[in-house]
PDB file of C-alpha atoms in Angstrom:
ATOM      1  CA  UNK A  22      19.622  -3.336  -7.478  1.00  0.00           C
ATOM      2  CA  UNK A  23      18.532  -2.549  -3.983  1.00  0.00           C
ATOM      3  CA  UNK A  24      15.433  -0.459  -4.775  1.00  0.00           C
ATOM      4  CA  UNK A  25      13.634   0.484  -1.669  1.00  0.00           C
ATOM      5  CA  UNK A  26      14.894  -0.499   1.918  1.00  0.00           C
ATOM      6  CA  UNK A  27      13.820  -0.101   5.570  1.00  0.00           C
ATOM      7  CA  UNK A  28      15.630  -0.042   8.727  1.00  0.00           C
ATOM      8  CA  UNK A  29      15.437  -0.905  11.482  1.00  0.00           C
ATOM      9  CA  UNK A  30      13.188  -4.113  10.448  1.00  0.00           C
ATOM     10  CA  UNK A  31      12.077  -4.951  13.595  1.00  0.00           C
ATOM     11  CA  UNK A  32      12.276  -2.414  16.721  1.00  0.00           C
ATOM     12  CA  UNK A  33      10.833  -2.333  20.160  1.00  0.00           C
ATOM     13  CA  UNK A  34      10.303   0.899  22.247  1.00  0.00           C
ATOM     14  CA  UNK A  35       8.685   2.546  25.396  1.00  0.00           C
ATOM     15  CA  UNK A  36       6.083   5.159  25.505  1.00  0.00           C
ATOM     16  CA  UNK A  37       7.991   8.371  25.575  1.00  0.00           C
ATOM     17  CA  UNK A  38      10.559   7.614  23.888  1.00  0.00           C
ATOM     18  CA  UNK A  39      11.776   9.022  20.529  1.00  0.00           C
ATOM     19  CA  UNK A  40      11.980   6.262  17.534  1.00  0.00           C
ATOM     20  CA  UNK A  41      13.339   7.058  13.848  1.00  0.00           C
ATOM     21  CA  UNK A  42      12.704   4.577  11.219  1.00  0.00           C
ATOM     22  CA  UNK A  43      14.813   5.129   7.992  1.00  0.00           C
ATOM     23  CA  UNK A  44      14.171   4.546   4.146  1.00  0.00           C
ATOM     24  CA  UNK A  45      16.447   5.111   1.292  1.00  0.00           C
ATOM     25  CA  UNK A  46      15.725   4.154  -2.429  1.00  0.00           C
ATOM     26  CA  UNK A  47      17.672   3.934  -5.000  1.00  0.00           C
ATOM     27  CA  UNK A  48      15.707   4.948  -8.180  1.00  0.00           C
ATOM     28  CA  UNK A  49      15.665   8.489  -7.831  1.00  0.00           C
ATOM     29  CA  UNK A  50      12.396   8.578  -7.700  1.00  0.00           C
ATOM     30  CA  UNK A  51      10.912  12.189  -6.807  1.00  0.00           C
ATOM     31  CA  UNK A  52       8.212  11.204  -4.648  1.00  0.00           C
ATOM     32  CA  UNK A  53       8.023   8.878  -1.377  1.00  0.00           C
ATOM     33  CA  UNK A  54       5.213   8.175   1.304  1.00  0.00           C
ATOM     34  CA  UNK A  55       5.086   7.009   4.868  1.00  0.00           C
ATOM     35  CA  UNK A  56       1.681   4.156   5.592  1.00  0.00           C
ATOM     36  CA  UNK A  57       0.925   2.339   8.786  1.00  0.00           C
ATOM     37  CA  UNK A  58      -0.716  -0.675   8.446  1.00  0.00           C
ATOM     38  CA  UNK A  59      -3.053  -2.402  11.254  1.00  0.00           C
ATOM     39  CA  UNK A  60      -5.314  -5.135  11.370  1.00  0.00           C
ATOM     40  CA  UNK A  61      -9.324  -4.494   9.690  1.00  0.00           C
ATOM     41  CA  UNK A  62      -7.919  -1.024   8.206  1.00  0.00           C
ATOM     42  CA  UNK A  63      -6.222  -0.624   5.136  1.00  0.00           C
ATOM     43  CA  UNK A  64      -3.342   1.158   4.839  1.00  0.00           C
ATOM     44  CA  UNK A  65      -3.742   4.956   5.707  1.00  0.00           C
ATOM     45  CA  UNK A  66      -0.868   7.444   5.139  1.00  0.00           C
ATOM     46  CA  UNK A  67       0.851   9.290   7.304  1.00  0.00           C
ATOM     47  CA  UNK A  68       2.885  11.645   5.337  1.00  0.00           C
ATOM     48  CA  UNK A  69       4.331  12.045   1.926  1.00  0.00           C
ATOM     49  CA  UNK A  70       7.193  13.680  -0.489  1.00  0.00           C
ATOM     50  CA  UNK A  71       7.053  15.395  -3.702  1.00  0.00           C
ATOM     51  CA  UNK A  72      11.128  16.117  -3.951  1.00  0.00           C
ATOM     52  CA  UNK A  73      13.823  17.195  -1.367  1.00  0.00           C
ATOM     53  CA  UNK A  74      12.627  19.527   0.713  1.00  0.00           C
ATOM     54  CA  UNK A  75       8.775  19.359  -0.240  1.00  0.00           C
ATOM     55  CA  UNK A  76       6.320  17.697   2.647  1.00  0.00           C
ATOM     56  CA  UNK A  77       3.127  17.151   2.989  1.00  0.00           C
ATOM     57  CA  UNK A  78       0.408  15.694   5.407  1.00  0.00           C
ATOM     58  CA  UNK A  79      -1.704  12.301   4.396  1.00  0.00           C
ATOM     59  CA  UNK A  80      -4.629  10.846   6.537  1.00  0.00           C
ATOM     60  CA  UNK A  81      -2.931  10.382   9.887  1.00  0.00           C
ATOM     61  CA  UNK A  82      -0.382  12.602  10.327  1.00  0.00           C
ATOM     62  CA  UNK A  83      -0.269  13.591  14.375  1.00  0.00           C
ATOM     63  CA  UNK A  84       3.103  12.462  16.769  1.00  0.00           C
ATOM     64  CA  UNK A  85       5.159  12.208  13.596  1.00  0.00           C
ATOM     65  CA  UNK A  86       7.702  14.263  11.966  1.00  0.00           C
ATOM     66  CA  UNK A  87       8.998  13.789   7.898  1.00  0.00           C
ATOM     67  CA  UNK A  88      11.838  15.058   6.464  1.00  0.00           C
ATOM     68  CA  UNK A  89      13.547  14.733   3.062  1.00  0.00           C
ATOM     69  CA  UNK A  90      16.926  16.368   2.473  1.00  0.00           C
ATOM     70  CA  UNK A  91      17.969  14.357   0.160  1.00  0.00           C
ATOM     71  CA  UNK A  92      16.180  12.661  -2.515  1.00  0.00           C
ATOM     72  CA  UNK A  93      16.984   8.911  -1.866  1.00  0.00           C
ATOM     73  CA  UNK A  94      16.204   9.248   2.257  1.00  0.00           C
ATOM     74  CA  UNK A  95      12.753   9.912   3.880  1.00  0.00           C
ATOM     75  CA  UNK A  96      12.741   9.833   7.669  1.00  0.00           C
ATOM     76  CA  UNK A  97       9.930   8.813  10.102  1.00  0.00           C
ATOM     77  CA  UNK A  98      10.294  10.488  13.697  1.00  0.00           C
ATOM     78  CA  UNK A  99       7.830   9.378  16.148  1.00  0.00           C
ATOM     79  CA  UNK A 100       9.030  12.130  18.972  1.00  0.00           C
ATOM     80  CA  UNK A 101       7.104  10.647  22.067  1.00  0.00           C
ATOM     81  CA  UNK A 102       6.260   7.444  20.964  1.00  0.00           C
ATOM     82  CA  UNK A 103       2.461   5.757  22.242  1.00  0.00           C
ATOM     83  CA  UNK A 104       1.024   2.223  22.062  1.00  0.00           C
ATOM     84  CA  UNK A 105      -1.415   3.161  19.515  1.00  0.00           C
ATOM     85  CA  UNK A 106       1.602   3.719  17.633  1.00  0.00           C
ATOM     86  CA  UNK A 107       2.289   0.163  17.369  1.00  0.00           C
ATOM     87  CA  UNK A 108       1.929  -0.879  13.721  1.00  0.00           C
ATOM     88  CA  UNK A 109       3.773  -2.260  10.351  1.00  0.00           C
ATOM     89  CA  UNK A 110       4.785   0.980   8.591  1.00  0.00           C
ATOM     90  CA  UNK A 111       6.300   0.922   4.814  1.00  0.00           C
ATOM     91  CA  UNK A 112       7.713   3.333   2.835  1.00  0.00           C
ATOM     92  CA  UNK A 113       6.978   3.774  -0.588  1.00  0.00           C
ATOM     93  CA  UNK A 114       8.104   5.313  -3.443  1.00  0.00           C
ATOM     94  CA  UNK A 115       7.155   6.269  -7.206  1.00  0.00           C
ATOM     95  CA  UNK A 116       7.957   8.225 -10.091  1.00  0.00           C
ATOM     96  CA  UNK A 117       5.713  10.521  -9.584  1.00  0.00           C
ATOM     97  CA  UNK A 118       2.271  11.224  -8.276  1.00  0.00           C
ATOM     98  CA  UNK A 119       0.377   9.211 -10.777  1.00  0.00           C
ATOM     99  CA  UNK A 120       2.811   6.721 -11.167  1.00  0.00           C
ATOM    100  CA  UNK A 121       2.840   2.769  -9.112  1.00  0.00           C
ATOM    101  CA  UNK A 122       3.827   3.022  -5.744  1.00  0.00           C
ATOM    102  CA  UNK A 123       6.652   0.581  -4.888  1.00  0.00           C
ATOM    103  CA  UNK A 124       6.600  -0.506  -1.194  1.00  0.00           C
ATOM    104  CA  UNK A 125       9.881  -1.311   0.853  1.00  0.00           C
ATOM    105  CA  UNK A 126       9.979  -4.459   3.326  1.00  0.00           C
ATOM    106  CA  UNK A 127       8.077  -2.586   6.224  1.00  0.00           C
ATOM    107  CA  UNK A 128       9.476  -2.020   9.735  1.00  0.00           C
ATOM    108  CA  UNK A 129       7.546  -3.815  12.632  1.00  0.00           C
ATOM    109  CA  UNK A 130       7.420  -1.228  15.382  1.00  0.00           C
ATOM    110  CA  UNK A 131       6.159  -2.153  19.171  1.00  0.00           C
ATOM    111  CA  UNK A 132       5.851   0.562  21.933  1.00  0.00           C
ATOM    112  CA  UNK A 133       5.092  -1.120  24.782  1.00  0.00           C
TER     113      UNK A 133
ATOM    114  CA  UNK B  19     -16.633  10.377   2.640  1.00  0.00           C
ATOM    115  CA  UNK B  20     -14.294   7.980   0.640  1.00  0.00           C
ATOM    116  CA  UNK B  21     -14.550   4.255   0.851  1.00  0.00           C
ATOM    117  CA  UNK B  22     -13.175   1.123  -0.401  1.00  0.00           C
ATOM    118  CA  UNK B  23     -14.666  -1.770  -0.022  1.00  0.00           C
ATOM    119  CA  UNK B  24     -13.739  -5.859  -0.696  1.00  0.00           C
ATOM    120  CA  UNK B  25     -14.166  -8.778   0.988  1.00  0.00           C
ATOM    121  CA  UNK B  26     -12.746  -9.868   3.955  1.00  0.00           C
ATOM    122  CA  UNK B  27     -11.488 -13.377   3.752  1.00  0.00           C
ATOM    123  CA  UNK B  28     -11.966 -15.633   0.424  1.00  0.00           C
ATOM    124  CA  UNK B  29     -11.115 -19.315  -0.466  1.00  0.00           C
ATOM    125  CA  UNK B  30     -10.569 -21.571  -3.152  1.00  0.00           C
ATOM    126  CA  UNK B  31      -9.562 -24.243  -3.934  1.00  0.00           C
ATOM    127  CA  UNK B  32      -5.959 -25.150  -6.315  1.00  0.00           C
ATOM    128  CA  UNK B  33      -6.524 -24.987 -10.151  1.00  0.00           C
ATOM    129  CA  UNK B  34      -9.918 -23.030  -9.642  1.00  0.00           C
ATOM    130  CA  UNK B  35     -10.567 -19.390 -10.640  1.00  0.00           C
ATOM    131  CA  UNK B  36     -11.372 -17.008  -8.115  1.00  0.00           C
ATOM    132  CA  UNK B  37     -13.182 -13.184  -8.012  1.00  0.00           C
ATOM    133  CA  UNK B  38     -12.448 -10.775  -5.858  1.00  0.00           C
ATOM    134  CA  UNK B  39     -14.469  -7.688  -6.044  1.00  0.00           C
ATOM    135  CA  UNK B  40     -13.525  -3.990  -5.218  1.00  0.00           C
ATOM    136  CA  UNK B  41     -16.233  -1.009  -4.430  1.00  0.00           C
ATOM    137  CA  UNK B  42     -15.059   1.966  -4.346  1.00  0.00           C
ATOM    138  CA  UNK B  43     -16.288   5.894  -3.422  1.00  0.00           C
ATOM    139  CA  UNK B  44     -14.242   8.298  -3.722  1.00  0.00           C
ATOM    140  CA  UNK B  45     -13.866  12.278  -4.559  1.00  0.00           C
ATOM    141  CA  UNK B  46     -12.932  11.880  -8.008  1.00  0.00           C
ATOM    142  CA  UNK B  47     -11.118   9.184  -9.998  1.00  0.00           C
ATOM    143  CA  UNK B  48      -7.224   8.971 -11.193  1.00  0.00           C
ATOM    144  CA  UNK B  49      -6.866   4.821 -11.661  1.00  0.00           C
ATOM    145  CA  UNK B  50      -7.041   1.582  -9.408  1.00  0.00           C
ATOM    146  CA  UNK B  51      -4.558  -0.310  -8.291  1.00  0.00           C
ATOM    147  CA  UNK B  52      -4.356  -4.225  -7.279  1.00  0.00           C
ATOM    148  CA  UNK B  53      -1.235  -5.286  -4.917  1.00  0.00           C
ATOM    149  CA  UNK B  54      -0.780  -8.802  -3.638  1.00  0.00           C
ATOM    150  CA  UNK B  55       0.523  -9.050  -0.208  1.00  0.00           C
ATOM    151  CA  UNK B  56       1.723 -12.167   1.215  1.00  0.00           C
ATOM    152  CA  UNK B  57       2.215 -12.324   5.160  1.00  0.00           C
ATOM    153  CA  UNK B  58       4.577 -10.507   6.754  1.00  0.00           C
ATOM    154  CA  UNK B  59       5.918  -8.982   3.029  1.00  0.00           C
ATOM    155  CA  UNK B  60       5.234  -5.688   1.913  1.00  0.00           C
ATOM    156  CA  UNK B  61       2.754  -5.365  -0.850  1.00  0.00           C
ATOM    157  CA  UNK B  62       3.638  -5.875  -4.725  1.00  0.00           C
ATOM    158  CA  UNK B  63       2.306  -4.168  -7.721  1.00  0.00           C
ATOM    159  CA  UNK B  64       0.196  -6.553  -9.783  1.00  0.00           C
ATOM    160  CA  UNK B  65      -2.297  -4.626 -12.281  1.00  0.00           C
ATOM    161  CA  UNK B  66      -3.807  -1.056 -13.016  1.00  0.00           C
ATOM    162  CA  UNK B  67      -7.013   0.310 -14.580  1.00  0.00           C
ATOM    163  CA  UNK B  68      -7.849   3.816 -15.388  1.00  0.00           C
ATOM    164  CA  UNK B  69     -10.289   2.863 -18.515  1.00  0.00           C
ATOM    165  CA  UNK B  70     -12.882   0.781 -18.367  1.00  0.00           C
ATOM    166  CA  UNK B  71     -13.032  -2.857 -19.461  1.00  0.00           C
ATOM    167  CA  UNK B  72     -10.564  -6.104 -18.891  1.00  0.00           C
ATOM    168  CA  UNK B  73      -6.649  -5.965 -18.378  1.00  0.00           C
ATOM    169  CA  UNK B  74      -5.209  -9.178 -18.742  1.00  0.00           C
ATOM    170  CA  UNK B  75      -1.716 -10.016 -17.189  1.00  0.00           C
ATOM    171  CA  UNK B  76      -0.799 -13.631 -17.253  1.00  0.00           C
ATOM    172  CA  UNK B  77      -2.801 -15.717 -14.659  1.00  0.00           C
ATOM    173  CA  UNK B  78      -4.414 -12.584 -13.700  1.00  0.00           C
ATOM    174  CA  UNK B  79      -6.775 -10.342 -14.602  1.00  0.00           C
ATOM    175  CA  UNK B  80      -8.338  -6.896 -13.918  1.00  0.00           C
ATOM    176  CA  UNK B  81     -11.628  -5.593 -14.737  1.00  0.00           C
ATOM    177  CA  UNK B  82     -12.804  -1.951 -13.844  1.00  0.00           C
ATOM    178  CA  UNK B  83     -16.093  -0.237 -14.559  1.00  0.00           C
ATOM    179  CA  UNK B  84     -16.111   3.179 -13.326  1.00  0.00           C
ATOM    180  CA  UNK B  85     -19.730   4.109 -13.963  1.00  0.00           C
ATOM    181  CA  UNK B  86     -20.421   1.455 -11.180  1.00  0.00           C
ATOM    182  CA  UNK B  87     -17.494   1.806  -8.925  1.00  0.00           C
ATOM    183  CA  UNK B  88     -16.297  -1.248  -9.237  1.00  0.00           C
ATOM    184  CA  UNK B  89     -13.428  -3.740 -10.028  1.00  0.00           C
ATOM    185  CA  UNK B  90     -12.617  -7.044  -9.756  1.00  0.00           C
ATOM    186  CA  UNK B  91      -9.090  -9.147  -9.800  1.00  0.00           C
ATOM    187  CA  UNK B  92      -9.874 -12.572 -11.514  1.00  0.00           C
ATOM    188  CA  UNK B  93      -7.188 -14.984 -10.904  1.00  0.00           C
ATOM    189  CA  UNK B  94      -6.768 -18.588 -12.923  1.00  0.00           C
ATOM    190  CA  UNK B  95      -5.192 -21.819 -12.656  1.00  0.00           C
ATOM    191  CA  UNK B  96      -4.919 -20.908  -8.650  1.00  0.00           C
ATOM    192  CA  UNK B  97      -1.682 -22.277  -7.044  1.00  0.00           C
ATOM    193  CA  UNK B  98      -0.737 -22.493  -3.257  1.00  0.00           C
ATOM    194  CA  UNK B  99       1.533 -19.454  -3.768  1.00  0.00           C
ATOM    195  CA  UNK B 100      -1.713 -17.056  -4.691  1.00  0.00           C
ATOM    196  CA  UNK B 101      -2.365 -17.393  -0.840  1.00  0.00           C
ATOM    197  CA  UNK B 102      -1.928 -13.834   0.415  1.00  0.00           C
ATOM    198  CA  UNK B 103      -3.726 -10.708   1.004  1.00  0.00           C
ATOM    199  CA  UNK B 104      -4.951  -8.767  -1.632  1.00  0.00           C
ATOM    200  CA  UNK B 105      -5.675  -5.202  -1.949  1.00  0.00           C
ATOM    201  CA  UNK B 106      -7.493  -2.780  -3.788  1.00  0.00           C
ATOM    202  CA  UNK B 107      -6.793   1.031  -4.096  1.00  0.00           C
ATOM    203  CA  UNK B 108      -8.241   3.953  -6.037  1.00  0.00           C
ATOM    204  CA  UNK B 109      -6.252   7.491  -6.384  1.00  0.00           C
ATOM    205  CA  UNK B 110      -8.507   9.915  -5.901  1.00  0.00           C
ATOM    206  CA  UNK B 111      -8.489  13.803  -6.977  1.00  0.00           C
ATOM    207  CA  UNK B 112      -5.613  14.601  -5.246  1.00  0.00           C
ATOM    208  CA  UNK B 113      -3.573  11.776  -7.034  1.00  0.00           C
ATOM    209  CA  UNK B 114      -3.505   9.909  -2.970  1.00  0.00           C
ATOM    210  CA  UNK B 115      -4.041   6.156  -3.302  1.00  0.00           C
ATOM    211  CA  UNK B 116      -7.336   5.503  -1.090  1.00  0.00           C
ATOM    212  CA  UNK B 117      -6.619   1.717   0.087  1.00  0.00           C
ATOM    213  CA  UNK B 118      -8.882  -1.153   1.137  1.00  0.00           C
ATOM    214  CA  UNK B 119      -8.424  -3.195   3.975  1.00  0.00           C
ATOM    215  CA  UNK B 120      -7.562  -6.241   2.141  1.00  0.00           C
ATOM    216  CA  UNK B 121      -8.855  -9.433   0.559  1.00  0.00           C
ATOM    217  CA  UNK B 122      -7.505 -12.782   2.604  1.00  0.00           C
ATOM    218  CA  UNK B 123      -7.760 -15.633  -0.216  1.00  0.00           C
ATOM    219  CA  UNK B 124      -7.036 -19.386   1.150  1.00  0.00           C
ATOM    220  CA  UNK B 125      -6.174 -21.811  -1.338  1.00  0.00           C
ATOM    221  CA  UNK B 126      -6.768 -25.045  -0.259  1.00  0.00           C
ATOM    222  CA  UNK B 127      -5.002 -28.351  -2.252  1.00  0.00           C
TER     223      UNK B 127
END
């Protein structure tokens, strides 16, 4: 029973530089979602899934790309990565769009 | 604009009960959510209330009122594990989850 999973977990990076964090689930569930979280804000999303193929904008969506061409995998591109960048982002994932979110282990990214 | 407020850093003390309140404004009203989050882990589901009144779960408890905007997570018989972050989130119109930043709650022996 994997569920939801993140990689890398850790990952350190230069401005400029493209970084791709990963997440599969295993549920099937039709929608995922991309947060950041950073210290005194709660978390704020960057971009969300309603199926394969479907993508949409949350709260904070600029220098980052989605894609979903499969069900299980949602991809987070950060194509020139910048220090404000730096952050704990998690994937999530539910049933659908009024259903509990379920949150993977996070990925701790640095651009330095 | 939408807003979610709680406090930011609580403590109590093992075996007590603690309160943790949750304001919230937002453009229109589909539930609220309570997730624990311990440090460094990602957050976990604990309760949800889209009616008003008391949802009880255990140790834990959840309490909405949506004519005041407001919730609270009541938690009893406090252990040294409850120590963790605890957050409160409303989904609003469009069915996104509109988060706080986060209740820190020390337990202290």
């Amino acid at each position: 029973d994997a569920g939801i999973t993140q990689s890398p977990r850790y990952k350190i990076t230069e401005t400029g530089r493209q970084v791709t964090l990963m997440c599969h689930q295993t549920w099937s569930h039709s929608y995922m979602f991309w947060y950041r979280q950073d210290l005194g804000h709660g978390l704020r999303l960057i971009y969300y899934s309603a199926a394969a193929d479907i993508t949409d904008k949350g709260e904070v969506p600029d220098g980052y790309v989605v894609s979903r061409s499969k069900t299980e995998n949602f991809p987070l591109t950060l194509e020139s990565a910048t220090r404000s960048q730096t952050s704990v982002y998690f994937c999530a994932s539910s049933e659908n769009e009024m259903e509990t979110q379920y949150f993977g282990p996070g990925t701790r990214l640095l651009v330095l | 604009g939408q807003n979610i407020d709680q406090p930011t850093e609580m403590t109590a003390t093992e075996g007590a009960i603690v309160q943790i309140n949750c304001t919230y404004q937002t453009s229109g009203f589909n539930g609220l959510f309570w997730y624990q989050q311990h440090a460094g882990e990602a957050p976990t589901f604990l309760s949800y209330n889209v009616l008003d009144g008391l949802e009880e779960k255990g140790r834990f408890s959840s309490f909405l009122s949506r004519s005041k905007g407001y919730s609270y997570l009541l938690l009893k018989e406090l252990q040294m594990k409850d120590s963790a972050s605890y957050l409160c989130a409303v989904m609003d119109s469009n069915y996104q989850l509109i988060w706080g930043a986060g209740t820190k709650l020390i337990i202290k022996p």
